[in-house]
JSON list of C-alpha atoms in Angstrom, two decimals:
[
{"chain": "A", "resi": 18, "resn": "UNK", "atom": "CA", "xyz": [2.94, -20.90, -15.11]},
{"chain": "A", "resi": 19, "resn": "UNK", "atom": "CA", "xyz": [1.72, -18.35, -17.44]},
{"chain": "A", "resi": 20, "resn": "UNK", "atom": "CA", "xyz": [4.49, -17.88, -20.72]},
{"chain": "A", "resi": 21, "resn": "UNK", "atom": "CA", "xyz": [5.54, -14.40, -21.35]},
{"chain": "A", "resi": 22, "resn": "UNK", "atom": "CA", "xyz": [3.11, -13.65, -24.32]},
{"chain": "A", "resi": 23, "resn": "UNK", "atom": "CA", "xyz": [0.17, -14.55, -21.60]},
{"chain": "A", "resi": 24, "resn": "UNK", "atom": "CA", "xyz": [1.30, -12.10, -19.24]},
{"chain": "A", "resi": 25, "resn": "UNK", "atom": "CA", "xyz": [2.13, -9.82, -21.83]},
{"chain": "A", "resi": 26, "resn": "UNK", "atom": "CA", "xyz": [-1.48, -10.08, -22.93]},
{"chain": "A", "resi": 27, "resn": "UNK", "atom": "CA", "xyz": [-3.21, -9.59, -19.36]},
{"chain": "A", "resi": 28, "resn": "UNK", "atom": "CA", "xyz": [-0.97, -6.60, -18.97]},
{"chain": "A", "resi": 29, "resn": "UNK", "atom": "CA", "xyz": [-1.83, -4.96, -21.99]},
{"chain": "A", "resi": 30, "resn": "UNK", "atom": "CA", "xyz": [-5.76, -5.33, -21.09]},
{"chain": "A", "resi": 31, "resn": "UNK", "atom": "CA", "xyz": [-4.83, -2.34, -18.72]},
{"chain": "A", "resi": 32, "resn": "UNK", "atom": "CA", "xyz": [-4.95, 0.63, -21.39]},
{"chain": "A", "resi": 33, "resn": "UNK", "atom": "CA", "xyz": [-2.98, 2.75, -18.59]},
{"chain": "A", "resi": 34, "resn": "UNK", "atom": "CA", "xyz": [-0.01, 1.16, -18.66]},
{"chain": "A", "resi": 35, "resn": "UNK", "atom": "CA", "xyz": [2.40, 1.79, -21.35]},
{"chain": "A", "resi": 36, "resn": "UNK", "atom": "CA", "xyz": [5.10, -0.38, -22.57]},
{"chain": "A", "resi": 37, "resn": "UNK", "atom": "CA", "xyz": [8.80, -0.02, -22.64]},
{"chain": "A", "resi": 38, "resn": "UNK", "atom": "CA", "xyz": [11.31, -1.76, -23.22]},
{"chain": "A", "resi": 39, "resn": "UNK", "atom": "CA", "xyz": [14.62, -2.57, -21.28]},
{"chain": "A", "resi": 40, "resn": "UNK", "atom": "CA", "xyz": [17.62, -4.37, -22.21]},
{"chain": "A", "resi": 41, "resn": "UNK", "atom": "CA", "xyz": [17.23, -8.35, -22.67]},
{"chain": "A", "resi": 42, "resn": "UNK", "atom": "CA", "xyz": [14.10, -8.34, -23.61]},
{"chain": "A", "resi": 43, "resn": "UNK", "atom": "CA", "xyz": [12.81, -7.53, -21.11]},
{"chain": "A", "resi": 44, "resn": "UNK", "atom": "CA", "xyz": [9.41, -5.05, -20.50]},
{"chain": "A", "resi": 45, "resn": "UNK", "atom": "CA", "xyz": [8.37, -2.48, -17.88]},
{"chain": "A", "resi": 46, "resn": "UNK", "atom": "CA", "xyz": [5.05, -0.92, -17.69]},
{"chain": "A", "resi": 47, "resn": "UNK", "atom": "CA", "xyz": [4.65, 2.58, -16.63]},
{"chain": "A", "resi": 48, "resn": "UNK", "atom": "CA", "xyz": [1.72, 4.11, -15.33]},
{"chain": "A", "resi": 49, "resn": "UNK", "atom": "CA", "xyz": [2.06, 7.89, -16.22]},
{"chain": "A", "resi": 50, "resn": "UNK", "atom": "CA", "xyz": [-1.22, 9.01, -14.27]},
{"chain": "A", "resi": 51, "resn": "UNK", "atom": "CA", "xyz": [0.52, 7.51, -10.77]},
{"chain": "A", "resi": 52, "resn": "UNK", "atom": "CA", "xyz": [-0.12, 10.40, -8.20]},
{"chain": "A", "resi": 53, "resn": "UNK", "atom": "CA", "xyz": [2.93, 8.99, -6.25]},
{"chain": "A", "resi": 54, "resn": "UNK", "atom": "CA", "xyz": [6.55, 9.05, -7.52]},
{"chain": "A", "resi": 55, "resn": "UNK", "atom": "CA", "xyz": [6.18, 5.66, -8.32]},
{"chain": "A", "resi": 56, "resn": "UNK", "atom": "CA", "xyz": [5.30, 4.93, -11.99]},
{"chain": "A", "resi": 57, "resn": "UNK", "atom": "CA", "xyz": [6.40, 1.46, -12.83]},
{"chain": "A", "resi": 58, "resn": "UNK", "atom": "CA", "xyz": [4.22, -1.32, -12.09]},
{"chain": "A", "resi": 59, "resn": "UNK", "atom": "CA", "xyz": [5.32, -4.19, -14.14]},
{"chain": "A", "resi": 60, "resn": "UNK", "atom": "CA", "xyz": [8.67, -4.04, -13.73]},
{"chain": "A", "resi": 61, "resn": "UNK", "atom": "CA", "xyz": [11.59, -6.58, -15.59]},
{"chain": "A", "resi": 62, "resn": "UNK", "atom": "CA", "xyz": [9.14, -8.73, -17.06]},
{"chain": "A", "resi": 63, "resn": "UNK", "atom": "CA", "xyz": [11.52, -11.56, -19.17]},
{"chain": "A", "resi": 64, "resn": "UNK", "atom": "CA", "xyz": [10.68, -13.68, -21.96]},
{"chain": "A", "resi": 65, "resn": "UNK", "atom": "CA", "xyz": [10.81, -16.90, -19.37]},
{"chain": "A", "resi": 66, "resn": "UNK", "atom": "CA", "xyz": [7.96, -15.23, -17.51]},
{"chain": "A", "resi": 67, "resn": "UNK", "atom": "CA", "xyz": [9.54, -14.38, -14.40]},
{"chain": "A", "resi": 68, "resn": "UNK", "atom": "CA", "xyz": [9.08, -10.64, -13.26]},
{"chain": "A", "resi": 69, "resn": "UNK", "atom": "CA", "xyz": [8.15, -8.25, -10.87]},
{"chain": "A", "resi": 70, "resn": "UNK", "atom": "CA", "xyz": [4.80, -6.04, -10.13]},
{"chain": "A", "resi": 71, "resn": "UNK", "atom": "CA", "xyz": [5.43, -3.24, -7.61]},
{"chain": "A", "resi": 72, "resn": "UNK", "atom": "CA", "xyz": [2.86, -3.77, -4.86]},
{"chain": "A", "resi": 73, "resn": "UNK", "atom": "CA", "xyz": [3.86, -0.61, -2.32]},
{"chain": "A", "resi": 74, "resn": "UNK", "atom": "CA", "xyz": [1.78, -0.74, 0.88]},
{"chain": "A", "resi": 75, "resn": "UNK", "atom": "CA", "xyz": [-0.73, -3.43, -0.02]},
{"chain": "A", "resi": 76, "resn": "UNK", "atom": "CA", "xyz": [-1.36, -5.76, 2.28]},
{"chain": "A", "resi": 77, "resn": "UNK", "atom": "CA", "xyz": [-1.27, -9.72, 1.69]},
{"chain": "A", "resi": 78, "resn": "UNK", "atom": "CA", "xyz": [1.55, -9.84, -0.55]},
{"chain": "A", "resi": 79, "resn": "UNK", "atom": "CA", "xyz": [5.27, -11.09, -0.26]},
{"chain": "A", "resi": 80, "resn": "UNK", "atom": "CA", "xyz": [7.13, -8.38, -1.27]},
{"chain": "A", "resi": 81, "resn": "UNK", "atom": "CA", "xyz": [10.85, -7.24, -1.75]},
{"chain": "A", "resi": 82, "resn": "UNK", "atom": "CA", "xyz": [12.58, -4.81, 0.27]},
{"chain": "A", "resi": 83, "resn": "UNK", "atom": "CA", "xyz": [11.29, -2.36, -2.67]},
{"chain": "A", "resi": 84, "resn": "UNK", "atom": "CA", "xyz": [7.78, -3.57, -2.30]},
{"chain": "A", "resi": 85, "resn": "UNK", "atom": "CA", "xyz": [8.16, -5.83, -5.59]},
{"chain": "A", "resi": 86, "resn": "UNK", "atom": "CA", "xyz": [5.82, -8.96, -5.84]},
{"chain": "A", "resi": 87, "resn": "UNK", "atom": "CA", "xyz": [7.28, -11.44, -7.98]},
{"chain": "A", "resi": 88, "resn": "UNK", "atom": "CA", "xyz": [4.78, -12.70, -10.58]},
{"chain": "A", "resi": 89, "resn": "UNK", "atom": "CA", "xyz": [6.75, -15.99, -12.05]},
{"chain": "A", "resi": 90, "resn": "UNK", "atom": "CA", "xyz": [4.14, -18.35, -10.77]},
{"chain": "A", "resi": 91, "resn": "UNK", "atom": "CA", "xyz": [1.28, -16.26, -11.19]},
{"chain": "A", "resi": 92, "resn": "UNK", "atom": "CA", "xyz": [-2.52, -17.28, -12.71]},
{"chain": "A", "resi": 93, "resn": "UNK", "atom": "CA", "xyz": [-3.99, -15.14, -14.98]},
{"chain": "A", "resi": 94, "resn": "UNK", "atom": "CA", "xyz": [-6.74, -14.38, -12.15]},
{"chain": "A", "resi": 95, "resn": "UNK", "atom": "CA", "xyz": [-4.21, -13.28, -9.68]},
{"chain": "A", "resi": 96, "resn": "UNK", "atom": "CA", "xyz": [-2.02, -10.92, -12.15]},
{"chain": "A", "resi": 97, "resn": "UNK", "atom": "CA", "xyz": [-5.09, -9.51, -13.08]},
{"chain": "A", "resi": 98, "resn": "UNK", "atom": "CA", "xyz": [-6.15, -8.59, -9.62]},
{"chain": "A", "resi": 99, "resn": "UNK", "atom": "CA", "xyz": [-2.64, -7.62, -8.23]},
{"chain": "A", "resi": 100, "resn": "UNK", "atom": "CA", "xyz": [-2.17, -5.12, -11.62]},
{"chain": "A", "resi": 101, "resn": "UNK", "atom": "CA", "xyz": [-5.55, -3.64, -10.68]},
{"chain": "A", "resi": 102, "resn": "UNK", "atom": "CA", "xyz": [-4.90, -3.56, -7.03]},
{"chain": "A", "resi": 103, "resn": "UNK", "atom": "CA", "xyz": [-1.64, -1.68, -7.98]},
{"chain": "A", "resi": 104, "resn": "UNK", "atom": "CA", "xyz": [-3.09, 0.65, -10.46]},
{"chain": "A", "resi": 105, "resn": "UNK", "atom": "CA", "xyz": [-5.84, 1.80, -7.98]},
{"chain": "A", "resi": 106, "resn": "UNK", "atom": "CA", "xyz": [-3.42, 2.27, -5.12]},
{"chain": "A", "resi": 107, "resn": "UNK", "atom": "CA", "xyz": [-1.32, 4.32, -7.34]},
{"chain": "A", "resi": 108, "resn": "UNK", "atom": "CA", "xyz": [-4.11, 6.50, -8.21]},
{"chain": "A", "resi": 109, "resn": "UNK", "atom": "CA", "xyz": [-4.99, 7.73, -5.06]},
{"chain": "A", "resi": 110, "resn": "UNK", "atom": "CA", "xyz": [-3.26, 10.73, -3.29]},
{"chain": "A", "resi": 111, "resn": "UNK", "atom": "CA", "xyz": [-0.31, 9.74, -1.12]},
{"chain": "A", "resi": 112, "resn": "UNK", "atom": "CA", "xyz": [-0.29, 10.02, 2.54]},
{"chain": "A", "resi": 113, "resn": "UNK", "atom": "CA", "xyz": [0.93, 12.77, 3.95]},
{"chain": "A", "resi": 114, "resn": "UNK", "atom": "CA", "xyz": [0.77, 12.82, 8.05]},
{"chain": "A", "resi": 115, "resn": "UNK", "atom": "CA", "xyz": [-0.31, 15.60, 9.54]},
{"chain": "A", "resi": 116, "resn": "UNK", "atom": "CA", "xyz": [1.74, 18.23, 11.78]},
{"chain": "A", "resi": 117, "resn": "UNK", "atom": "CA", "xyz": [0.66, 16.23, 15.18]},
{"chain": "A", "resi": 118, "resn": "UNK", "atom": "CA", "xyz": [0.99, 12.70, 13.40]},
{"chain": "A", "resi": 119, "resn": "UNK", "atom": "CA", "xyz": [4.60, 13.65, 12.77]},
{"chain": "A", "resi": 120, "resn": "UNK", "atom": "CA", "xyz": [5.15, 15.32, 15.96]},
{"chain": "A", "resi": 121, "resn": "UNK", "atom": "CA", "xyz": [3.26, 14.03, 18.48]},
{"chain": "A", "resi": 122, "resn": "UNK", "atom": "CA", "xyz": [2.18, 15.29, 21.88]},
{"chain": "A", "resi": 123, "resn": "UNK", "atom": "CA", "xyz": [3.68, 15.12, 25.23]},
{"chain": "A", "resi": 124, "resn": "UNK", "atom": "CA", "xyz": [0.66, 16.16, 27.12]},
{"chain": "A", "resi": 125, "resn": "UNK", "atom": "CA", "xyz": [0.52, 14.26, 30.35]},
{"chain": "A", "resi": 126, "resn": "UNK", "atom": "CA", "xyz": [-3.15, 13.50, 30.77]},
{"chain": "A", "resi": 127, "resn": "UNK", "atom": "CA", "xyz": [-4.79, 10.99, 28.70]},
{"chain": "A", "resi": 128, "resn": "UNK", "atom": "CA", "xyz": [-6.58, 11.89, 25.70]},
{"chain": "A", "resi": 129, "resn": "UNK", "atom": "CA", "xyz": [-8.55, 10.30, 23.04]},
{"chain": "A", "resi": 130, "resn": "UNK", "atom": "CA", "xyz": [-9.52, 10.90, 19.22]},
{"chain": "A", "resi": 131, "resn": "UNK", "atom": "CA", "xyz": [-11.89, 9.10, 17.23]},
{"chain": "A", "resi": 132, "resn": "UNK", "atom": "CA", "xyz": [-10.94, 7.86, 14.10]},
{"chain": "A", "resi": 133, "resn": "UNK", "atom": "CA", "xyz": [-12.99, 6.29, 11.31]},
{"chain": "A", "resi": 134, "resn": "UNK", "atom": "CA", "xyz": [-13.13, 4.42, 7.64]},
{"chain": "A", "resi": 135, "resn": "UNK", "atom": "CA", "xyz": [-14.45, 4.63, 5.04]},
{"chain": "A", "resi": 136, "resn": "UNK", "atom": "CA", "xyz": [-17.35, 1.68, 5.88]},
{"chain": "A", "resi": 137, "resn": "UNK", "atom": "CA", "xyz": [-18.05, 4.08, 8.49]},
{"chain": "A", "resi": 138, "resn": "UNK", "atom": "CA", "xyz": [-16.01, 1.22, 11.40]},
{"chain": "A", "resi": 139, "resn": "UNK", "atom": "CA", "xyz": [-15.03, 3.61, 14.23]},
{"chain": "A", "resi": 140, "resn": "UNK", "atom": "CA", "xyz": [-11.56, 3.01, 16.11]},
{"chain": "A", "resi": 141, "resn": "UNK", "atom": "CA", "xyz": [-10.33, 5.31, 19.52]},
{"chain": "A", "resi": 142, "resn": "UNK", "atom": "CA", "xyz": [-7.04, 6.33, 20.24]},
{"chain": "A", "resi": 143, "resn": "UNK", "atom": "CA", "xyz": [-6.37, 7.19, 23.74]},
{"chain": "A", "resi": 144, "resn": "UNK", "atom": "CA", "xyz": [-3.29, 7.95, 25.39]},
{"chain": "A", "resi": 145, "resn": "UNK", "atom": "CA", "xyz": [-3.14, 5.99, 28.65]},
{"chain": "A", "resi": 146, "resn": "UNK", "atom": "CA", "xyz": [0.24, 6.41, 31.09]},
{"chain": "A", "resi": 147, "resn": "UNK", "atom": "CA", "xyz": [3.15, 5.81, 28.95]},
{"chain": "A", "resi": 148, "resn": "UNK", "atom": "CA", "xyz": [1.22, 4.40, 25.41]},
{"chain": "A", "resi": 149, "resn": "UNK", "atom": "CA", "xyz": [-0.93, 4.81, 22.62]},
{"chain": "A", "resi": 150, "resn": "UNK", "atom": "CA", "xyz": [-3.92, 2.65, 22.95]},
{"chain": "A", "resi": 151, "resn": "UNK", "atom": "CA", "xyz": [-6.27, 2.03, 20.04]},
{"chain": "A", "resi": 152, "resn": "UNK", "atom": "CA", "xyz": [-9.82, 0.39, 20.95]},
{"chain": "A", "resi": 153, "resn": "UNK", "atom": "CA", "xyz": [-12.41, -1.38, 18.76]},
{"chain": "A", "resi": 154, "resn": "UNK", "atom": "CA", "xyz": [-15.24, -0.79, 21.44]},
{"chain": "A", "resi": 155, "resn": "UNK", "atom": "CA", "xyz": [-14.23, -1.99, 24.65]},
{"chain": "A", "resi": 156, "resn": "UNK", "atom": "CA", "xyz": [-11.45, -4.27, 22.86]},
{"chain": "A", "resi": 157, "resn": "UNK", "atom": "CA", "xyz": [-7.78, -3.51, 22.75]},
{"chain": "A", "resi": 158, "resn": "UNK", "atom": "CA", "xyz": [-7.16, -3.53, 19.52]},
{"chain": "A", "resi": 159, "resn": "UNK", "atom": "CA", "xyz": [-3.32, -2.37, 19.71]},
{"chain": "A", "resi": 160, "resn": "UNK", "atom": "CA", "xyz": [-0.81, -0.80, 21.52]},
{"chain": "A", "resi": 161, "resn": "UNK", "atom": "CA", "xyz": [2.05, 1.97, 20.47]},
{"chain": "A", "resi": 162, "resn": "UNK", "atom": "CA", "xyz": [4.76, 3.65, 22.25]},
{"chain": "A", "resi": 163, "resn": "UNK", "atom": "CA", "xyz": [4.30, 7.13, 20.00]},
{"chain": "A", "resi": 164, "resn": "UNK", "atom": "CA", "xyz": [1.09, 9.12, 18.67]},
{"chain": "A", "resi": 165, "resn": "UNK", "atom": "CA", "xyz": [3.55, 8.86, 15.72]},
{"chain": "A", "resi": 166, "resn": "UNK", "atom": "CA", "xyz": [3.74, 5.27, 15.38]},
{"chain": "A", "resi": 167, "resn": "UNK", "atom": "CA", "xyz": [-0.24, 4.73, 16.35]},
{"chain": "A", "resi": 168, "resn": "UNK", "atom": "CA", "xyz": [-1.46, 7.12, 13.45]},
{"chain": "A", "resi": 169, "resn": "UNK", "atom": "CA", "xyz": [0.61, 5.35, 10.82]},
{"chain": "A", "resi": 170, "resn": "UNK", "atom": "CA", "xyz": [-0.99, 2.22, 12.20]},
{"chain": "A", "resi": 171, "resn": "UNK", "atom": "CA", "xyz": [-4.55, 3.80, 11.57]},
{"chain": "A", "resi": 172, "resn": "UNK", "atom": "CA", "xyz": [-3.80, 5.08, 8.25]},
{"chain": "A", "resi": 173, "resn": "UNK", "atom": "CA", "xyz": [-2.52, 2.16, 7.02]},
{"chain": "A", "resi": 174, "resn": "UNK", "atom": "CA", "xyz": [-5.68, 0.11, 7.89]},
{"chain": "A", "resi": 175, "resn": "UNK", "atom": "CA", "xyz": [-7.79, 3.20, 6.40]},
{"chain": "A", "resi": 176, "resn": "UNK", "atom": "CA", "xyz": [-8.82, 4.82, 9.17]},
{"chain": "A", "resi": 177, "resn": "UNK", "atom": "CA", "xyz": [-8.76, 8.71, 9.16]},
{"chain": "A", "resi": 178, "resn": "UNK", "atom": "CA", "xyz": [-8.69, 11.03, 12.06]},
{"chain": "A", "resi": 179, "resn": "UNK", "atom": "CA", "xyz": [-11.96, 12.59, 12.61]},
{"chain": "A", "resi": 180, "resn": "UNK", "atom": "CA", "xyz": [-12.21, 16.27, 14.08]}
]
């Protein structure tokens, strides 16, 4: 396990994050350029090494119920890589779902949209009866009761609607 003054160190190798300090000792770091409402990454971090990096939507991580990672028995390799992770994520623009996403459609005949990523990996989304089917090719790739629940699905893999 990495001591407090290690992890201190890593952290402070990411000149966007600024130090403050909370009550026993303990640190936050605040990323002030965050396009999202969240600002604090490292948050609680306590002279016996144990605390907390705020890892949103990313994928692969066990989180909190507030999307905290908790970084006690972290390497230097894997803070590192979680902080930048983290600081990327945050600096992107936050998702906002379009009018339909939100919505949805009732229509009562199938239809499909194409969506894509950003390696160019193209996914279709086609209503079929009573679901939301997405395809990879011929492949079922999942199935959604809700255009709703099948967009946030897409988006969260980083696929985009295409017109």
């Amino acid at each position: 396990m990495l001591t407090f003054e290690e992890k201190r160190a890593i952290i402070a190798s990411f000149p966007e994050l600024q130090e403050k300090k909370v009550s026993l000792g303990r640190l936050n770091y605040h990323y002030e350029e965050s396009l999202h409402e969240k600002k604090n990454v490292v948050y609680h971090l306590h002279p016996n090494g144990n605390g907390f990096v705020y890892a949103g939507h990313l994928k692969g991580y066990q989180k909190d119920d507030k999307g905290m990672v908790n970084i006690r028995d972290y390497s230097a390799d894997d803070l590192r890589t979680l902080i930048g992770k983290v600081i990327h994520m945050l600096s992107q623009p936050p998702y906002v779902p379009t009018a339909k996403e939100t919505t949805g459609t009732d229509a009562d005949e199938p239809q499909e949209e194409t969506w894509r990523n950003k390696e160019g990996h193209t996914l279709l989304l086609v209503r079929e009866n009573e679901l939301w089917n997405v395809y990879d090719g011929a492949h079922l790739e999942s199935a959604f009761e809700s255009y709703k629940e099948a967009a946030l699905y897409l988006h969260e893999e980083g696929f985009r609607h295409v017109e």
